[in-house]
C-alpha atoms as one frame of an Amber mdcrd trajectory, in Angstrom:
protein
  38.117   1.646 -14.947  34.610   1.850 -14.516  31.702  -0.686 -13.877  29.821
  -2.131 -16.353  26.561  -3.922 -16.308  26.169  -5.785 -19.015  22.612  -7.717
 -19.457  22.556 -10.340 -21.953  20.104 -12.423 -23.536  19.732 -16.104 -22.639
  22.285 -15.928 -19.729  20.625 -14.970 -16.366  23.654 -15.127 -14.403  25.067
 -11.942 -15.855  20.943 -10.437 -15.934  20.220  -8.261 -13.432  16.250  -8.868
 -13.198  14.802 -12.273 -13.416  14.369 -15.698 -15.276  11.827 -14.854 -17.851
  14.624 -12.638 -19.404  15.549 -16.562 -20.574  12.288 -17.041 -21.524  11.778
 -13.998 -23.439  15.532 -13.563 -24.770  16.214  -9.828 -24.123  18.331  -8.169
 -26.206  22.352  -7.302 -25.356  22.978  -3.681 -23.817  25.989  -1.983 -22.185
  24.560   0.752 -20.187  27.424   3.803 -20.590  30.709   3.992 -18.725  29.702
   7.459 -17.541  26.158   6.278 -16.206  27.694   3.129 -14.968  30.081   5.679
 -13.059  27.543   8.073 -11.971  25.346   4.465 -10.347  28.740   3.356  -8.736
  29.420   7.032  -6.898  26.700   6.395  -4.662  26.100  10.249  -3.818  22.201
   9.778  -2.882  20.846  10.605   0.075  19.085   7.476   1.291  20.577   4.796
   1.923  19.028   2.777  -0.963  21.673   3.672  -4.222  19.910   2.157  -7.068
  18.100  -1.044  -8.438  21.260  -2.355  -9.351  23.762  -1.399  -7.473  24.913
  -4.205  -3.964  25.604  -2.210  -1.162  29.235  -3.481   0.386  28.791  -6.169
   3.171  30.596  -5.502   5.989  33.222  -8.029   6.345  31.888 -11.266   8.598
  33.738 -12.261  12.196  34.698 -16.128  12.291  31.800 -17.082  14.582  28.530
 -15.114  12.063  30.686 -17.046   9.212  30.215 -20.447  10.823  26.927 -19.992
  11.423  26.233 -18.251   7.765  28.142 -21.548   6.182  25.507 -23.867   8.563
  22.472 -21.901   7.425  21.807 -20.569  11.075  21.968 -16.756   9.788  20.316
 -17.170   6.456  16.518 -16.617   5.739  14.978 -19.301   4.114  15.178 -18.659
   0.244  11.623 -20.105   0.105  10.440 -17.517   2.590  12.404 -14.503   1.016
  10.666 -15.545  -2.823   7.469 -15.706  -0.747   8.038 -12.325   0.487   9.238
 -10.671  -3.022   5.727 -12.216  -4.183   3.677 -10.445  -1.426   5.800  -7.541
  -2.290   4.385  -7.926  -5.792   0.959  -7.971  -5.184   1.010  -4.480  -2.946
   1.850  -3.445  -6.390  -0.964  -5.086  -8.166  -3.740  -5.144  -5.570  -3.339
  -1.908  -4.237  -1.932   0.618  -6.935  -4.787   3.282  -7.428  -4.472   2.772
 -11.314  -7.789   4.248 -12.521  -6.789   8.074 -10.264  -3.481   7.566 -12.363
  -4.868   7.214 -15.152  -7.194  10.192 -14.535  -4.542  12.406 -12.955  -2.408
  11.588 -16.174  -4.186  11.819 -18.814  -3.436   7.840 -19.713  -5.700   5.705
 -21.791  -7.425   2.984 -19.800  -5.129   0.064 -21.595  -2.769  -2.718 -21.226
   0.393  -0.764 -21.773  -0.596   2.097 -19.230  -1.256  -0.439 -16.712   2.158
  -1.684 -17.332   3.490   1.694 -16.582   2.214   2.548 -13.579   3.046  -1.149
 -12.564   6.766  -0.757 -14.164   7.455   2.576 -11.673   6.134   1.165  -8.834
   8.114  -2.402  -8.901  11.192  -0.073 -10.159  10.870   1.459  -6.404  10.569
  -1.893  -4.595  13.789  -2.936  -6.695  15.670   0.154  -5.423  14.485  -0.239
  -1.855  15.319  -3.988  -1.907  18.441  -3.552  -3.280  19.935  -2.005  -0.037
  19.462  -5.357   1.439  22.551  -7.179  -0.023  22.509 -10.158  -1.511  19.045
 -11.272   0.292  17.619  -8.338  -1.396  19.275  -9.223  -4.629  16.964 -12.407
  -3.997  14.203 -10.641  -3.242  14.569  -8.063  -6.304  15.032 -10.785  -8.890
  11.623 -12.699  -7.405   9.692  -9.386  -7.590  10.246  -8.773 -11.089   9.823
 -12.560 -12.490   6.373 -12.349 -10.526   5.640  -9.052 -12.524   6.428 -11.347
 -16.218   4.576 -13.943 -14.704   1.733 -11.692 -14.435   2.333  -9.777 -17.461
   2.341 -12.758 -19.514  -0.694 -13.921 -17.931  -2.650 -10.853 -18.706  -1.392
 -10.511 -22.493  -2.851 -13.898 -22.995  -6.114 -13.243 -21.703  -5.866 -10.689
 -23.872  -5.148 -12.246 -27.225  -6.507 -15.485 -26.209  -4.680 -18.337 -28.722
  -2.043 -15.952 -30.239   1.338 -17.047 -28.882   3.414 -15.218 -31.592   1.483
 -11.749 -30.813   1.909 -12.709 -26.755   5.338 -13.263 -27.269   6.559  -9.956
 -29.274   4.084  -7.628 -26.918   6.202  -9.283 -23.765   9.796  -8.890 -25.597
   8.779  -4.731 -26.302   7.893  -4.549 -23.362  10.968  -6.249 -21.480  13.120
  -4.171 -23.750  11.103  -0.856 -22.139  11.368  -2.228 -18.366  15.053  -2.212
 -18.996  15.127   1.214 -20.517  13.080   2.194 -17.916  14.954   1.498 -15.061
  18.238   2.717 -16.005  16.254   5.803 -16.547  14.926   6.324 -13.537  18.025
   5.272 -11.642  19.737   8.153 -13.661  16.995  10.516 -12.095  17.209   8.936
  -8.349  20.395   9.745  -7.865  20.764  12.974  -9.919  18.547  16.388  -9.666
  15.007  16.589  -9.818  15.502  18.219 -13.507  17.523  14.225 -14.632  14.370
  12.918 -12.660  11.671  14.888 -14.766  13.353  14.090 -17.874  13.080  10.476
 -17.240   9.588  10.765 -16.122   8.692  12.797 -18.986  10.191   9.960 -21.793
   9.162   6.882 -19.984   5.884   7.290 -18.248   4.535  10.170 -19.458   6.380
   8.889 -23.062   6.502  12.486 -24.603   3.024  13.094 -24.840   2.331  15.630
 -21.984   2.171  19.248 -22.251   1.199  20.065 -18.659   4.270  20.554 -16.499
   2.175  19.905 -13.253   1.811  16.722 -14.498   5.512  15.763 -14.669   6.369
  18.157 -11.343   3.804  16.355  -9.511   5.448  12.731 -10.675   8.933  13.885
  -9.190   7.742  14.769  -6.255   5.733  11.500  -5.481   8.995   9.157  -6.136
  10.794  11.147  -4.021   8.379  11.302  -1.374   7.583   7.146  -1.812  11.591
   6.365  -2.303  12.250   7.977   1.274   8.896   6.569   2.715  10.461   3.100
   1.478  13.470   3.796   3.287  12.577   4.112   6.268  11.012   0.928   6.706
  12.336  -1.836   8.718  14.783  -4.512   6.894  12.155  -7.299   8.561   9.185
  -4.788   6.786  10.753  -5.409   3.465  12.157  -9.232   3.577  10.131 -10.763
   6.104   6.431  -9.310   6.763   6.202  -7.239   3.774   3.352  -5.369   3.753
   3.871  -1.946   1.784   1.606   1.659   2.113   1.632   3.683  -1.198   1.142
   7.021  -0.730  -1.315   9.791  -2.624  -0.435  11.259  -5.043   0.298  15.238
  -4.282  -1.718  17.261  -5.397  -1.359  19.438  -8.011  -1.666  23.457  -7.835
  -4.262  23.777 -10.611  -6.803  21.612  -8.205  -6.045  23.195  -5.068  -6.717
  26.444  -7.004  -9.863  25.151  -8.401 -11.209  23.776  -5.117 -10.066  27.116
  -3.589 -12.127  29.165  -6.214 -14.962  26.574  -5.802 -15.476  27.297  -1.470
């Protein structure tokens, strides 16, 4: 029988993402028995399967369980939601959103800031999520600091509107978790499932230049395997997180070739 994840509203013990999912009451999805089963073979390269999907803990010796049951081998949980904040603001802080936007053709606005914000914390989920159950910590932190600044900049931006704030935030929750199962599809399928996803959620079917969507593919995959290969302690402890360019496309190599 296959897995299910099932993400309800109002009950963050079965959601996969964070508290404001309480706050915001998400709507009830069952992601597909065949996706769920496609997430669960765990075929990917890396080591990192999805941002859902708990690795399997190797099984603990009596003395690492003492110590685990005395708090001697556990990170502090106030350190690790420290972390998944720190972790959030490489995002924020140092995201080159404006050469996005430029590269992508994307309107200067709220919602494209979102997505470019949305892929990038989708890729910190993933790489977290190798991390067991600390990760699962850390995962969960990162994305309730992205509501908590989401929510913040919505109401700067319709200043004494609550109702407005409040249905902009619940779209947009119900496109994060679109999103993600989207681009998990495309992690751990071919770059073709990949491009698809890109193409619907973050170029949302308004691009006719294929460079646009090849050169999108190939900067997740590049920044997933980057990811990877950083240090556990890199990621949980001292996170401090290097994004890299974007690749270039062929059109402006061309162009700067033609241009010598």
């Amino acid at each position: 029988m296959h897995c299910q994840h099932v993400f309800q509203a109002f009950k963050f013990s079965v959601c996969a993402y964070s508290k404001m999912c309480t706050k915001y009451g998400l709507q009830s999805f069952i992601v597909s028995d065949q996706l769920c089963h496609l997430r669960c073979l765990h075929t990917h390269t890396v080591r990192m399967k999805s941002s859902l999907a708990v690795p399997r803990q190797p099984e603990m010796g009596y003395l690492k369980s003492f110590l685990k049951r005395i708090g001697w081998l556990d990170h502090s949980k106030a350190k690790l939601k420290a972390s998944a904040y720190i972790l959030y603001e490489n995002v924020a802080d140092k995201i080159p959103y404006i050469k996005f936007f430029k590269e992508f053709q994307m309107a200067d606005t709220f919602y494209s800031w979102f997505l470019v914000t949305e892929l990038h914390v989708w890729m910190l989920m993933v790489r977290t999520m190798a991390e067991g159950e600390e990760g699962r910590f850390v995962r969960n932190n990162i994305v309730e600091a992205m509501w908590q600044d989401i929510s913040t900049r919505a109401k700067k931006l319709e200043p004494g509107n609550s109702p407005a704030v409040k249905a902009q935030i619940h779209e947009l929750s119900q496109q994060f978790q679109a999103a993600i199962i989207a681009y998990d599809e495309g992690l751990l399928s071919k770059d073709t499932v990949l491009a698809g996803a890109v193409w619907r959620t973050f170029l949302q079917q308004d691009c006719n230049d294929p460079e646009n969507v090849e050169c999108l593919v190939h900067y997740i995959r590049k920044q997933v395997k980057f990811l990877d290969e950083m240090a556990r302690d890199e990621i949980l402890l001292s996170p401090h997180i290097t994004w890299i360019e974007l690749p270039q496309k062929f059109s402006t190599v061309l162009s700067k070739d033609r241009s010598q």
